[in-house]
Short mmCIF file of C-alpha atoms in Angstrom, two decimals:
data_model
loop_
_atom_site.label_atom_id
_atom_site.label_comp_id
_atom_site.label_asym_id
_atom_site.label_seq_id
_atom_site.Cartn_x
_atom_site.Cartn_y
_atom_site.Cartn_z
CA UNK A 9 -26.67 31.46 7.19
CA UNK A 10 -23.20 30.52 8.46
CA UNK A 11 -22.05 27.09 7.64
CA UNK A 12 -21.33 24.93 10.67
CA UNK A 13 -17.99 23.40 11.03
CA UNK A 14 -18.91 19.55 9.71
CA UNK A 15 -19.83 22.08 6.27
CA UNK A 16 -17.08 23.77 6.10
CA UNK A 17 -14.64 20.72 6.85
CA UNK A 18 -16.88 19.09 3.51
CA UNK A 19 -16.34 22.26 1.54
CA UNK A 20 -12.79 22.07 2.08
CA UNK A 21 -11.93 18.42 1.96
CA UNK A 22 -13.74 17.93 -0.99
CA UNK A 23 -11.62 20.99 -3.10
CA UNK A 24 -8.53 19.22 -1.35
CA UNK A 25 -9.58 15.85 -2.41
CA UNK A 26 -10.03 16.86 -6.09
CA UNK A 27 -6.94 18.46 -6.47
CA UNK A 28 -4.89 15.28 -4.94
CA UNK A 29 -6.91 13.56 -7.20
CA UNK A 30 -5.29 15.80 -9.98
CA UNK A 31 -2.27 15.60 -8.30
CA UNK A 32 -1.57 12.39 -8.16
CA UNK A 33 -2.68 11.83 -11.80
CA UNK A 34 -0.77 14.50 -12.74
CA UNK A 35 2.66 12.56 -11.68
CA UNK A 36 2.41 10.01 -14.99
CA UNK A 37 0.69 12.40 -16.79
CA UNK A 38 3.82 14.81 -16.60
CA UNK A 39 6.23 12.35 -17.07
CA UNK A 40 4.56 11.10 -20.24
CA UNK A 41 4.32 14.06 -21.90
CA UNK A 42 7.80 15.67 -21.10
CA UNK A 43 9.01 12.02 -22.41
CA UNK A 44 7.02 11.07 -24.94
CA UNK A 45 6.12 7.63 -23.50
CA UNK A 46 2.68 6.53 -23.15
CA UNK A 47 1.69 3.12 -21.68
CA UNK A 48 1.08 0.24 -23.89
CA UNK A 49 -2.63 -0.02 -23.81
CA UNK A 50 -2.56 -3.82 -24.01
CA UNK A 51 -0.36 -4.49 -21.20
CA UNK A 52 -1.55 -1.63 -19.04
CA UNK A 53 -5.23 -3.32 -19.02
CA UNK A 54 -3.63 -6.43 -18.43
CA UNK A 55 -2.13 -5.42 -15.30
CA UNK A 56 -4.91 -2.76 -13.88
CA UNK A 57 -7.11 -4.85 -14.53
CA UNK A 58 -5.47 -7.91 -12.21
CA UNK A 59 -4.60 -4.98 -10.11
CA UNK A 60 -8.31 -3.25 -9.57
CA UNK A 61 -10.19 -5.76 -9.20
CA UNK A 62 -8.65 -6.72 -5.61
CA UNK A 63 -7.57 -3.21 -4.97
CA UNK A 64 -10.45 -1.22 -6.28
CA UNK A 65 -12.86 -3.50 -3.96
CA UNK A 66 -10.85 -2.83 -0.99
CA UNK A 67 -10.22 0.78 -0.88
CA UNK A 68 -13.74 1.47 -1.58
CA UNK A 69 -14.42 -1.00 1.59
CA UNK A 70 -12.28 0.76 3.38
CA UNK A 71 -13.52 4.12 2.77
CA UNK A 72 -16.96 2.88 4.79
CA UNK A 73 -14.72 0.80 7.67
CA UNK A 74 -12.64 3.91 8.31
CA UNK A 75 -15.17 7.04 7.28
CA UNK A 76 -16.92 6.29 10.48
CA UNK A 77 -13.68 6.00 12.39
CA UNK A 78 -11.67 9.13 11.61
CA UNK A 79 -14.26 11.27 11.13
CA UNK A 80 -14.81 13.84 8.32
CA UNK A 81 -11.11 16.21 8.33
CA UNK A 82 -9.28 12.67 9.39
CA UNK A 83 -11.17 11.06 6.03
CA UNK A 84 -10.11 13.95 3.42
CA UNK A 85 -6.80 13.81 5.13
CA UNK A 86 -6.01 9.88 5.47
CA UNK A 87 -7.09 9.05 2.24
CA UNK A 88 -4.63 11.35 0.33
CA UNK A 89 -2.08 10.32 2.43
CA UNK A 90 -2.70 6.55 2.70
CA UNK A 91 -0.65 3.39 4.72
CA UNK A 92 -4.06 3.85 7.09
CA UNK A 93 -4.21 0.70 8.79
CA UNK A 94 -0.71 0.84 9.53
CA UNK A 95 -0.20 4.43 10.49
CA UNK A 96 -3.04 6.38 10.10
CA UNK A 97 -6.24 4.53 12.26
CA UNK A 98 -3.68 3.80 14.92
CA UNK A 99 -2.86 7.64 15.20
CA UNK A 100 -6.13 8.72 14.84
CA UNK A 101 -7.52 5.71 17.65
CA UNK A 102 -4.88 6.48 20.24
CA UNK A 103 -5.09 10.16 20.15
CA UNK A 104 -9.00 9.31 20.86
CA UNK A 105 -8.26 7.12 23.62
CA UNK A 106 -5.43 9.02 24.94
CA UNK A 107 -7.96 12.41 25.40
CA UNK A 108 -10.82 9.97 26.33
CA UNK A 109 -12.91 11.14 23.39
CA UNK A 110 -15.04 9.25 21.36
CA UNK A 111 -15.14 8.27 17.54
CA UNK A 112 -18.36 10.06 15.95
CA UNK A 113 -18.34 12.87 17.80
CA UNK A 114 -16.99 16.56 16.56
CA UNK A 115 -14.63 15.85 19.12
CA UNK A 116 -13.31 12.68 17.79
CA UNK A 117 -13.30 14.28 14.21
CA UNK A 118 -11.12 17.00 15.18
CA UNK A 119 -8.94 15.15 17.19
CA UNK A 120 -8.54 12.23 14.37
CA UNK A 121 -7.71 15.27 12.10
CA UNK A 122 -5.07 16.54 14.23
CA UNK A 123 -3.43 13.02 14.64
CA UNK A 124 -3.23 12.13 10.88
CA UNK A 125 -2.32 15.76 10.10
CA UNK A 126 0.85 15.61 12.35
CA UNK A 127 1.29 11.61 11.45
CA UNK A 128 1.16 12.63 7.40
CA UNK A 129 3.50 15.62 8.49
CA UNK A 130 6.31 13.67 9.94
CA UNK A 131 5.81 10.79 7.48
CA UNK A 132 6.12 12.56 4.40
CA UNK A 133 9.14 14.27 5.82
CA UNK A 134 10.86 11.07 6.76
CA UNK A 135 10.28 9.47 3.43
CA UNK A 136 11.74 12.70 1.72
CA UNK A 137 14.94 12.49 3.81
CA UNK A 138 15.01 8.53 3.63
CA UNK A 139 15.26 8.73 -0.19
CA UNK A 140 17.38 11.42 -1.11
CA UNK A 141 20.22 9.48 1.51
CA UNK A 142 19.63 6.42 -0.74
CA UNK A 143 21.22 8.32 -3.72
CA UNK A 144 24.78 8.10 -2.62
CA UNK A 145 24.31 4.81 -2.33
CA UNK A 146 22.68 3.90 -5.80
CA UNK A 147 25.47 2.09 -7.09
CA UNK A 148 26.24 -0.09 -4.07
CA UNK A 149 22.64 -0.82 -3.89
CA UNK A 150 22.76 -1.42 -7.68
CA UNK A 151 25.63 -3.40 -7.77
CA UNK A 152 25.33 -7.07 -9.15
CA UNK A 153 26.00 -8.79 -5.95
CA UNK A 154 23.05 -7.49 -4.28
CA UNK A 155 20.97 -8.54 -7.68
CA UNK A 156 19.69 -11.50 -5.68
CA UNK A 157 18.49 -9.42 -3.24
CA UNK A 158 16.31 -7.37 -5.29
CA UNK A 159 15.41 -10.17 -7.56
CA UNK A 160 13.38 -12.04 -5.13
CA UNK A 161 11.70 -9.20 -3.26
CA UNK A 162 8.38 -10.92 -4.42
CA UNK A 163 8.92 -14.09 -2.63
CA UNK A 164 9.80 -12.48 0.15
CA UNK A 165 6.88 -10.01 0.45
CA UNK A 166 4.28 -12.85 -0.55
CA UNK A 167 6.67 -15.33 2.26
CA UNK A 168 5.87 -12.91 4.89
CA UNK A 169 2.24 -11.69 3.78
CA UNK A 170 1.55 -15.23 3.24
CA UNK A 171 2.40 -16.13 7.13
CA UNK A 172 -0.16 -13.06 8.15
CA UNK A 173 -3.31 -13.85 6.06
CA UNK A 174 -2.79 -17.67 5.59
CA UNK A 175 -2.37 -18.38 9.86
CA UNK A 176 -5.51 -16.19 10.23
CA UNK A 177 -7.60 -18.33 7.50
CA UNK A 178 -5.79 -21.93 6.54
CA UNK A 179 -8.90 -23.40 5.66
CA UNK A 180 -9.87 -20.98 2.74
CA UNK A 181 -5.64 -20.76 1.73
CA UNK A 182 -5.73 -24.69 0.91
CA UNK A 183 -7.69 -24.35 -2.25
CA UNK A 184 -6.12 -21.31 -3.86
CA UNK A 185 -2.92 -22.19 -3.25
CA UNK A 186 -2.97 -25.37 -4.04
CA UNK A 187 -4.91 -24.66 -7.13
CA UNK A 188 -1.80 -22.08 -8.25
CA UNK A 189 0.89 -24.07 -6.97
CA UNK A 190 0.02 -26.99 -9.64
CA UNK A 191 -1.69 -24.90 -12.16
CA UNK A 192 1.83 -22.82 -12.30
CA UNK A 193 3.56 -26.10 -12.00
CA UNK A 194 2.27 -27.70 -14.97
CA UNK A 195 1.72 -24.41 -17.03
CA UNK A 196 4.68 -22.73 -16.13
CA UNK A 197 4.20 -20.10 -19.28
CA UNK A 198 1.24 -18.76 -16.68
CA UNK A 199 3.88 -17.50 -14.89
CA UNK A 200 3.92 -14.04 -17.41
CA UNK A 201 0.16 -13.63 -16.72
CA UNK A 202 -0.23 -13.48 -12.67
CA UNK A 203 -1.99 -9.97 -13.58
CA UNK A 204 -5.04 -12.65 -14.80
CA UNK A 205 -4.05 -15.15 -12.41
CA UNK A 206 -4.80 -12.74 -9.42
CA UNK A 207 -8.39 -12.56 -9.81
CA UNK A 208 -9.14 -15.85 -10.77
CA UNK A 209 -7.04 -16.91 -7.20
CA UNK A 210 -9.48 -14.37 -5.87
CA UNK A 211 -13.02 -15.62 -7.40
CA UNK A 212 -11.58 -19.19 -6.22
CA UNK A 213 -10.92 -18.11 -2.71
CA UNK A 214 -14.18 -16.09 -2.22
CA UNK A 215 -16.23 -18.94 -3.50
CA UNK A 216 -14.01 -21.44 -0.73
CA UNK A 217 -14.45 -19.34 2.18
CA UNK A 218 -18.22 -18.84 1.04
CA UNK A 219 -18.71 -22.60 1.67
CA UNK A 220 -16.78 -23.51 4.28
CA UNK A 221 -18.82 -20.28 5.73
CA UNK A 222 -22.11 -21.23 4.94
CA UNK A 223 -21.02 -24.71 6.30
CA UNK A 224 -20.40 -23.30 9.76
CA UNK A 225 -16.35 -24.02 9.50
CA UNK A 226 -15.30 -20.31 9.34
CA UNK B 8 16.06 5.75 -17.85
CA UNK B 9 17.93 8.92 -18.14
CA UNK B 10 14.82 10.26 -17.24
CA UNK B 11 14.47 9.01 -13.93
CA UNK B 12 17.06 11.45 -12.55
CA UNK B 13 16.35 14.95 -14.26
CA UNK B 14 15.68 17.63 -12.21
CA UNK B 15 12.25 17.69 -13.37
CA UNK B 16 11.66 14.28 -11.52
CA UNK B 17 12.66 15.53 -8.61
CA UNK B 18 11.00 18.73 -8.61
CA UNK B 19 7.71 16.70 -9.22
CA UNK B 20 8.35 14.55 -5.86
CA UNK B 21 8.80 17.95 -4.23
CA UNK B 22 5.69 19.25 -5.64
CA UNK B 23 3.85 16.33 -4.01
CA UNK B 24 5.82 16.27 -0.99
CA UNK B 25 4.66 20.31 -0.93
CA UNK B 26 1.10 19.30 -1.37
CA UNK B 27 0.45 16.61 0.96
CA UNK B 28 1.95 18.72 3.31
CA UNK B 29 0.18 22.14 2.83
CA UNK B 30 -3.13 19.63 2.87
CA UNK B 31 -1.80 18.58 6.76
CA UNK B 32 -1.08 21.91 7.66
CA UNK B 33 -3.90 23.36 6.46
CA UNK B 34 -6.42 20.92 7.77
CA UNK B 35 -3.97 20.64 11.26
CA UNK B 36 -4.74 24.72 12.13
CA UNK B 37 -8.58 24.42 10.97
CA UNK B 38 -9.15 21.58 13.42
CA UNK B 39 -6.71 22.79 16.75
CA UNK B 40 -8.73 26.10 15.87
CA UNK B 41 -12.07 24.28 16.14
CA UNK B 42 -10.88 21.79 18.75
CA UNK B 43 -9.99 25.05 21.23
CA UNK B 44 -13.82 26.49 20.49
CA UNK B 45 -15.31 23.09 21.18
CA UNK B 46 -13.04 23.02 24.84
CA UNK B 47 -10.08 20.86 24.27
CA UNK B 48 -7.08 22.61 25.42
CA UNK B 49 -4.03 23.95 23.93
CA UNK B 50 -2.13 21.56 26.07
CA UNK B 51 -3.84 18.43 24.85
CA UNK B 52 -3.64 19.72 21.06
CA UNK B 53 -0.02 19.95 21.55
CA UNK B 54 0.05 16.29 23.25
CA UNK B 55 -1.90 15.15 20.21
CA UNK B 56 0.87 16.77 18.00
CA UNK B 57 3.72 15.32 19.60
CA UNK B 58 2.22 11.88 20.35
CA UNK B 59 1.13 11.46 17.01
CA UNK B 60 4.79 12.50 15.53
CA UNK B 61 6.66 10.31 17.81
CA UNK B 62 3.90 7.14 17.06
CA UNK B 63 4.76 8.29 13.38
CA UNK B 64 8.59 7.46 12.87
CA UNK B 65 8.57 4.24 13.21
CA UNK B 66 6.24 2.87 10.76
CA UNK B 67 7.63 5.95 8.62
CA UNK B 68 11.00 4.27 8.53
CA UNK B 69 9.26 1.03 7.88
CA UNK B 70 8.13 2.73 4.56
CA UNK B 71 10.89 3.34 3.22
CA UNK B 72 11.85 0.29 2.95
CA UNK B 73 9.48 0.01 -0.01
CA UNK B 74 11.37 2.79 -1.60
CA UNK B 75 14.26 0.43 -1.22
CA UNK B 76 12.90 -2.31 -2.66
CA UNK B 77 11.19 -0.54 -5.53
CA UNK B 78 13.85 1.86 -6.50
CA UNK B 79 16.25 -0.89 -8.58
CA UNK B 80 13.59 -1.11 -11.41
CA UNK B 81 11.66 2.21 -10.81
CA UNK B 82 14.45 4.52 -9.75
CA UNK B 83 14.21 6.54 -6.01
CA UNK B 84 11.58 9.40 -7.01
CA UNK B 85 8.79 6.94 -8.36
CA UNK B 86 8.74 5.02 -5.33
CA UNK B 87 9.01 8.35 -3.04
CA UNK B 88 6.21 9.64 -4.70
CA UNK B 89 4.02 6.89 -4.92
CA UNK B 90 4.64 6.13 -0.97
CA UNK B 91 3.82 9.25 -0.27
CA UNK B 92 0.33 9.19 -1.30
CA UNK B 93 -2.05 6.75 -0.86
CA UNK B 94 -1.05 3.04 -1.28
CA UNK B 95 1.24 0.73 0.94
CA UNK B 96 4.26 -1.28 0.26
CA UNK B 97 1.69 -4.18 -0.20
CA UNK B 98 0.24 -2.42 -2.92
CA UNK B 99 2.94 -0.61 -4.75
CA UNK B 100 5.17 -4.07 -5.17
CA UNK B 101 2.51 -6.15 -6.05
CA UNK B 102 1.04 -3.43 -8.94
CA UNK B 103 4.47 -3.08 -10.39
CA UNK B 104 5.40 -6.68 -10.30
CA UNK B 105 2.18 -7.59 -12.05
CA UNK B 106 2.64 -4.92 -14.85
CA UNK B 107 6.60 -5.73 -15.53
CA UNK B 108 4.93 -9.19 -15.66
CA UNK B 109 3.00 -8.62 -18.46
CA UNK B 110 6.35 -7.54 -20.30
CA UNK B 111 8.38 -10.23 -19.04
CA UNK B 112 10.00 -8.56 -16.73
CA UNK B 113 10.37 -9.01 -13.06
CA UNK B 114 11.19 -6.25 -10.20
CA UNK B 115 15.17 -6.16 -9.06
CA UNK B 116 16.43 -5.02 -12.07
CA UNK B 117 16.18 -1.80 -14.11
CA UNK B 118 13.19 -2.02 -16.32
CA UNK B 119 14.87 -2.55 -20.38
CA UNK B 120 12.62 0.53 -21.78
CA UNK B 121 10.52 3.77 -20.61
CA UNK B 122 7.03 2.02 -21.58
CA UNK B 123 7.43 -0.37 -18.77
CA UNK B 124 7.95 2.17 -16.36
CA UNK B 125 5.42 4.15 -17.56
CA UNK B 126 2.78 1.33 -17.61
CA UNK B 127 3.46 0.75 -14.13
CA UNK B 128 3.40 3.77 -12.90
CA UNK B 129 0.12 4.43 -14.55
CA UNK B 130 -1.46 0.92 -12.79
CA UNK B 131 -0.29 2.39 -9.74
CA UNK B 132 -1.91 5.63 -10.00
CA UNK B 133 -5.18 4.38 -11.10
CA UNK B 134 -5.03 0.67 -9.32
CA UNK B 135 -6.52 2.65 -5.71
CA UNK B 136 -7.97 5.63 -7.16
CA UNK B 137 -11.25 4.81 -5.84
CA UNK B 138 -11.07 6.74 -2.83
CA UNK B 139 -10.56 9.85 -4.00
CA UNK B 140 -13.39 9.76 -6.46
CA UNK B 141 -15.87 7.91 -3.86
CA UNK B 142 -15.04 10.50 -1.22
CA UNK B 143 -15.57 14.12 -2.49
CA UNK B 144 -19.18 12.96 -3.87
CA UNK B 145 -20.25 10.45 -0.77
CA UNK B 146 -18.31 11.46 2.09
CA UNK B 147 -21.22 13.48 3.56
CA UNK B 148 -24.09 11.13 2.96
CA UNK B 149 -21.86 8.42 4.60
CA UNK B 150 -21.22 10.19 7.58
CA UNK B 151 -25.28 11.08 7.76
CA UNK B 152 -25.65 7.50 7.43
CA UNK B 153 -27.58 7.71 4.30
CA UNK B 154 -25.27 5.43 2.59
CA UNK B 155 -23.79 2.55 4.44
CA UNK B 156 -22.67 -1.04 3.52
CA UNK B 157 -24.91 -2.95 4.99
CA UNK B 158 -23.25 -3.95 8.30
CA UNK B 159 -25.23 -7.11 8.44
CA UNK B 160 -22.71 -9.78 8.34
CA UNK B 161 -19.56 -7.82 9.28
CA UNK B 162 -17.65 -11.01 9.90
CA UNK B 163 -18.54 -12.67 6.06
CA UNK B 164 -17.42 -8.65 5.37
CA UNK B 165 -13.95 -9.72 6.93
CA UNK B 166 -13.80 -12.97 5.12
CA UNK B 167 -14.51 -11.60 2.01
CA UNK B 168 -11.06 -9.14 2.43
CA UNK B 169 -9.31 -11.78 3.72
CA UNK B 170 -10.26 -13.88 0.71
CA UNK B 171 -9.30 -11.24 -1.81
CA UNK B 172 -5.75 -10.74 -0.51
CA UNK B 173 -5.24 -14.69 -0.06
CA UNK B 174 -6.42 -14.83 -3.84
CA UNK B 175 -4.17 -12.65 -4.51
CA UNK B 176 -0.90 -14.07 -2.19
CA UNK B 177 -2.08 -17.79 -3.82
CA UNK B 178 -1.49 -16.70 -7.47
CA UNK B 179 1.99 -15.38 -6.13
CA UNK B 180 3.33 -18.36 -4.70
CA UNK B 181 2.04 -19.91 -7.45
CA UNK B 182 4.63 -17.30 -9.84
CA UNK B 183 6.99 -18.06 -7.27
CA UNK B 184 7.04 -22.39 -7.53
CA UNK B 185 6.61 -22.01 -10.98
CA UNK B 186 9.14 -23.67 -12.85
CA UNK B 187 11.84 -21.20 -14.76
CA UNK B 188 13.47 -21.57 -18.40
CA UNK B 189 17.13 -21.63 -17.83
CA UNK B 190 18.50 -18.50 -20.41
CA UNK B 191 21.30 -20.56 -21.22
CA UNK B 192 20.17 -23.69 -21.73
CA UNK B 193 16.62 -23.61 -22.32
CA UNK B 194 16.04 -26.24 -19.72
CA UNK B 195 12.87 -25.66 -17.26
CA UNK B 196 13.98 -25.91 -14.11
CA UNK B 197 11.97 -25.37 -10.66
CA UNK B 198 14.16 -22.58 -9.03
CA UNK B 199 14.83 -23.21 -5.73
CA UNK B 200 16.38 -19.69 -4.57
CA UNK B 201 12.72 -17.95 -4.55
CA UNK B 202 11.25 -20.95 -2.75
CA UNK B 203 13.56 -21.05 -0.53
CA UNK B 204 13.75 -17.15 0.11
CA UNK B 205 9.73 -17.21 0.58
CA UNK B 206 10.18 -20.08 3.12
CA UNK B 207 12.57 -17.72 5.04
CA UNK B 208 10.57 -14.73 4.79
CA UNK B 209 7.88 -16.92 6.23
CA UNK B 210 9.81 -18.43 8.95
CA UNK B 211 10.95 -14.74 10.03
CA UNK B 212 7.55 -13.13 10.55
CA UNK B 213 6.44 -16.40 12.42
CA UNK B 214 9.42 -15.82 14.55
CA UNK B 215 8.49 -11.98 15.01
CA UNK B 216 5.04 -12.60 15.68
CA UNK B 217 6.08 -15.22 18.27
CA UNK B 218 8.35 -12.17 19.98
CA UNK B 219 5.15 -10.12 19.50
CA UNK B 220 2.54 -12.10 21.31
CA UNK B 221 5.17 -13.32 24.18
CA UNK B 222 7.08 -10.59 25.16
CA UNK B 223 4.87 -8.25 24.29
CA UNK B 224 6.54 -5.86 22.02
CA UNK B 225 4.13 -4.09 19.90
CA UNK B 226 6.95 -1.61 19.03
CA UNK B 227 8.06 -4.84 16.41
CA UNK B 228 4.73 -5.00 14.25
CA UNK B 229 5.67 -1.96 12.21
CA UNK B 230 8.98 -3.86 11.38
CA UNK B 231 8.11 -7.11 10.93
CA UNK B 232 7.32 -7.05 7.38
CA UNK B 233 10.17 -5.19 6.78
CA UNK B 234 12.54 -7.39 8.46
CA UNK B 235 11.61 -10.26 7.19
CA UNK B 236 11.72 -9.10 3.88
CA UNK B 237 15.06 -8.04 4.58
CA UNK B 238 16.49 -10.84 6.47
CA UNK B 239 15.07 -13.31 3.35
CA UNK B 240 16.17 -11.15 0.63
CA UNK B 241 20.31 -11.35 2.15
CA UNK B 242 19.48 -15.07 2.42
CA UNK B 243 18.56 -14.48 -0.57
CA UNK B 244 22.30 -13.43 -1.50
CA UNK B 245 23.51 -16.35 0.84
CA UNK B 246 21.63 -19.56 -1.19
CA UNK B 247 22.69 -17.79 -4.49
CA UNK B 248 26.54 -17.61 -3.31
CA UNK B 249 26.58 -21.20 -2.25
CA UNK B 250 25.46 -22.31 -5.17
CA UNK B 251 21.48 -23.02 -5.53
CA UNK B 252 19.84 -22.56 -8.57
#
């Protein structure tokens, strides 16, 4: 019996899936053999697991927010590809809206697919050309006036992240980051071991917003 | 790092540069085929295309930005390669920050040995794997809507994220206040050039948002991070120049 298109788009993504899967694993895997470096085992739990436990929990959320959104093709496709809520579910939604077509429908799929097929396309591209240009200029932007610069890129990611998440939710940001600011302050040694120190900021802000929740103030 | 810029390196960032976009291609010509059988024209395929391109750049050149910021401790092809596959600037800093942490280290210089690297780059291969292990084998039950997070409580759902990543920004500005041991001196001393460059940063995406909301341009959403990232890290420069600690 011939498969219908939803089967064959499964058939496919999922061979496509594995091998980015292999793909993208492949990348260290390469690089440690042809060098002989491995991780240290120590250090690289220390930081996957700080790492994973926020970042495992939401990209497996997000696979059941977006699924239902992009459809089957515009799943396989978006999750190789990633940056989705900045690029990829806008593409996907306004080449919906722009045909009139609903999410959920084989319409929608194929349409989402098409979006974040040309979106990945053009992205990929970009980044190529946008790095190999920054070559040429590897020793300006190496150069030891500039080490400020790149030597605080973590306050100014968290400075601007911060604004985003902690204007949406102040209430639940008082207790973690108050908590941090004078745990760091009077244990500054801490300051070697954020990799622990993320999930415990985590547990402490879940169990906030769970209360002020429960107690209507969310 | 010798390493970093062998041809070898470079031919692996093409490899998955060719990948991701035989994947598009491929799964581009499958749908338009199956999107002309199921009556959506040619014309409004090619609108799709072109719409979807031109949304594209934008936020495209917003990503590499990461690649800037990343590429003074991890080289250009690490950071090419990792944002070109799944995971965001907010990702990719954060997991390499927290394993040079581990070592000592910090981004915004050249890591001092391979291992680091190599440790990082592991965490951020396997730190959002999930996906592509959770997809392949559920994929289909979850769009037959056999398997489903309970949607119950969808706004406790959206607490809970914002929770995790406010966890998560907390125990940063908590790195970021921290006091620092002079490497002269041995003195702790709170270190008022990240403060002050967080502040910035801060103060820069309020002001973008506020150009956002009331004059309406959406274009500036896909640059905001990016700017003030920017605009904080050549303060950055500025407070060091003049003097603060």
């Amino acid at each position: 019996m011939e498969k219908t298109y939803n089967e064959k788009v499964h058939g496919w993504g999922r061979i496509w899936m594995v091998s980015a899967l292999a793909m993208m694993v492949l990348v260290p895997l390469v690089i440690s053999v042809v060098i002989g470096v491995w991780p240290d085992p120590g250090k690289f739990l220390q930081a996957f697991f700080g790492i994973a436990v926020i970042y495992w929990t939401v990209t497996t959320i997000e696979v059941f927010t977006y699924a239902p959104m992009l459809g089957s093709g515009g799943t396989y496709l978006g999750f190789v590809t990633g940056n989705l809520t900045s690029l990829k579910v806008p593409s996907a939604l306004n080449a919906m809206n722009a045909l009139d077509i609903k999410s959920g429908s084989e319409q929608g799929d194929v349409v989402s697919t098409i979006a974040i097929a040309a979106s990945s396309i053009i992205t990929t591209i970009i980044i190529f050309i946008g790095a190999m240009l920054l070559i040429p200029f590897e020793t300006i932007l190496d150069s030891p006036a500039l080490t400020p610069a790149f030597g605080n890129i973590i306050p100014a990611l968290f400075g601007a992240l911060g604004v985003v998440y902690i204007s949406r939710n102040w209430k639940i940001a008082i207790v973690p980051v108050l908590f941090m600011i004078i745990l760091f302050s009077v244990v500054p040694s801490l300051a070697s071991s954020v990799g622990i120190l993320v999930p415990v900021g985590c547990l402490i802000a879940i169990f906030a917003a769970r209360i002020l929740y429960k107690k209507g103030a969310l | 790092m010798d390493f970093l810029t062998k041809w070898w390196m470079y031919l692996l960032g093409v490899f998955v540069m060719v990948f991701v976009i035989s994947q598009s291609v491929f799964f581009l010509v499958k749908s338009s085929k199956r999107a002309k059988e199921i009556g959506i024209s040619t014309q409004q395929i090619k609108k799709t295309i072109t719409s979807s391109m031109v949304f594209s750049v934008a936020p495209a050149i917003a990503i590499l930005f990461g690649v800037v910021s990343l590429k003074t401790s991890l080289g250009v092809v690490i950071p090419w390669i990792r944002l070109s596959v799944l995971g965001a600037l907010t990702y990719e800093v954060p997991a390499a920050e927290v394993t040079l942490n581990t070592f000592g280290e910090s981004l915004g210089t050249m890591v001092s040995n391979p291992q680091i690297l190599i440790t990082a780059l592991w965490v951020m291969t396997l730190g959002c794997i999930p996906p592509l292990i959770i997809i392949p084998l559920f994929l289909k039950k979850i769009q037959s809507g056999v398997v489903k997070i309970q949607k119950k409580d969808t706004k406790w759902g959206e607490i809970f994220m914002s929770a995790m990543f406010l966890g998560m920004i907390s125990a940063f500005i908590g790195v970021v206040v921290a006091p620092k041991k002079d490497v002269v001196s041995g003195e702790m001393f709170v270190s008022a050039v990240p403060i002050l460059t967080m502040l910035s940063s801060a103060v820069l995406m309020i002001v973008c948002g506020l150009i956002i909301n009331k004059y309406k341009q959406e274009w500036l959403k896909n640059y905001a991070i990016p700017i003030s990232m920017a605009g904080s890290m050549a303060l950055a420069i500025l407070f060091t120049t003049i003097g603060v600690r």
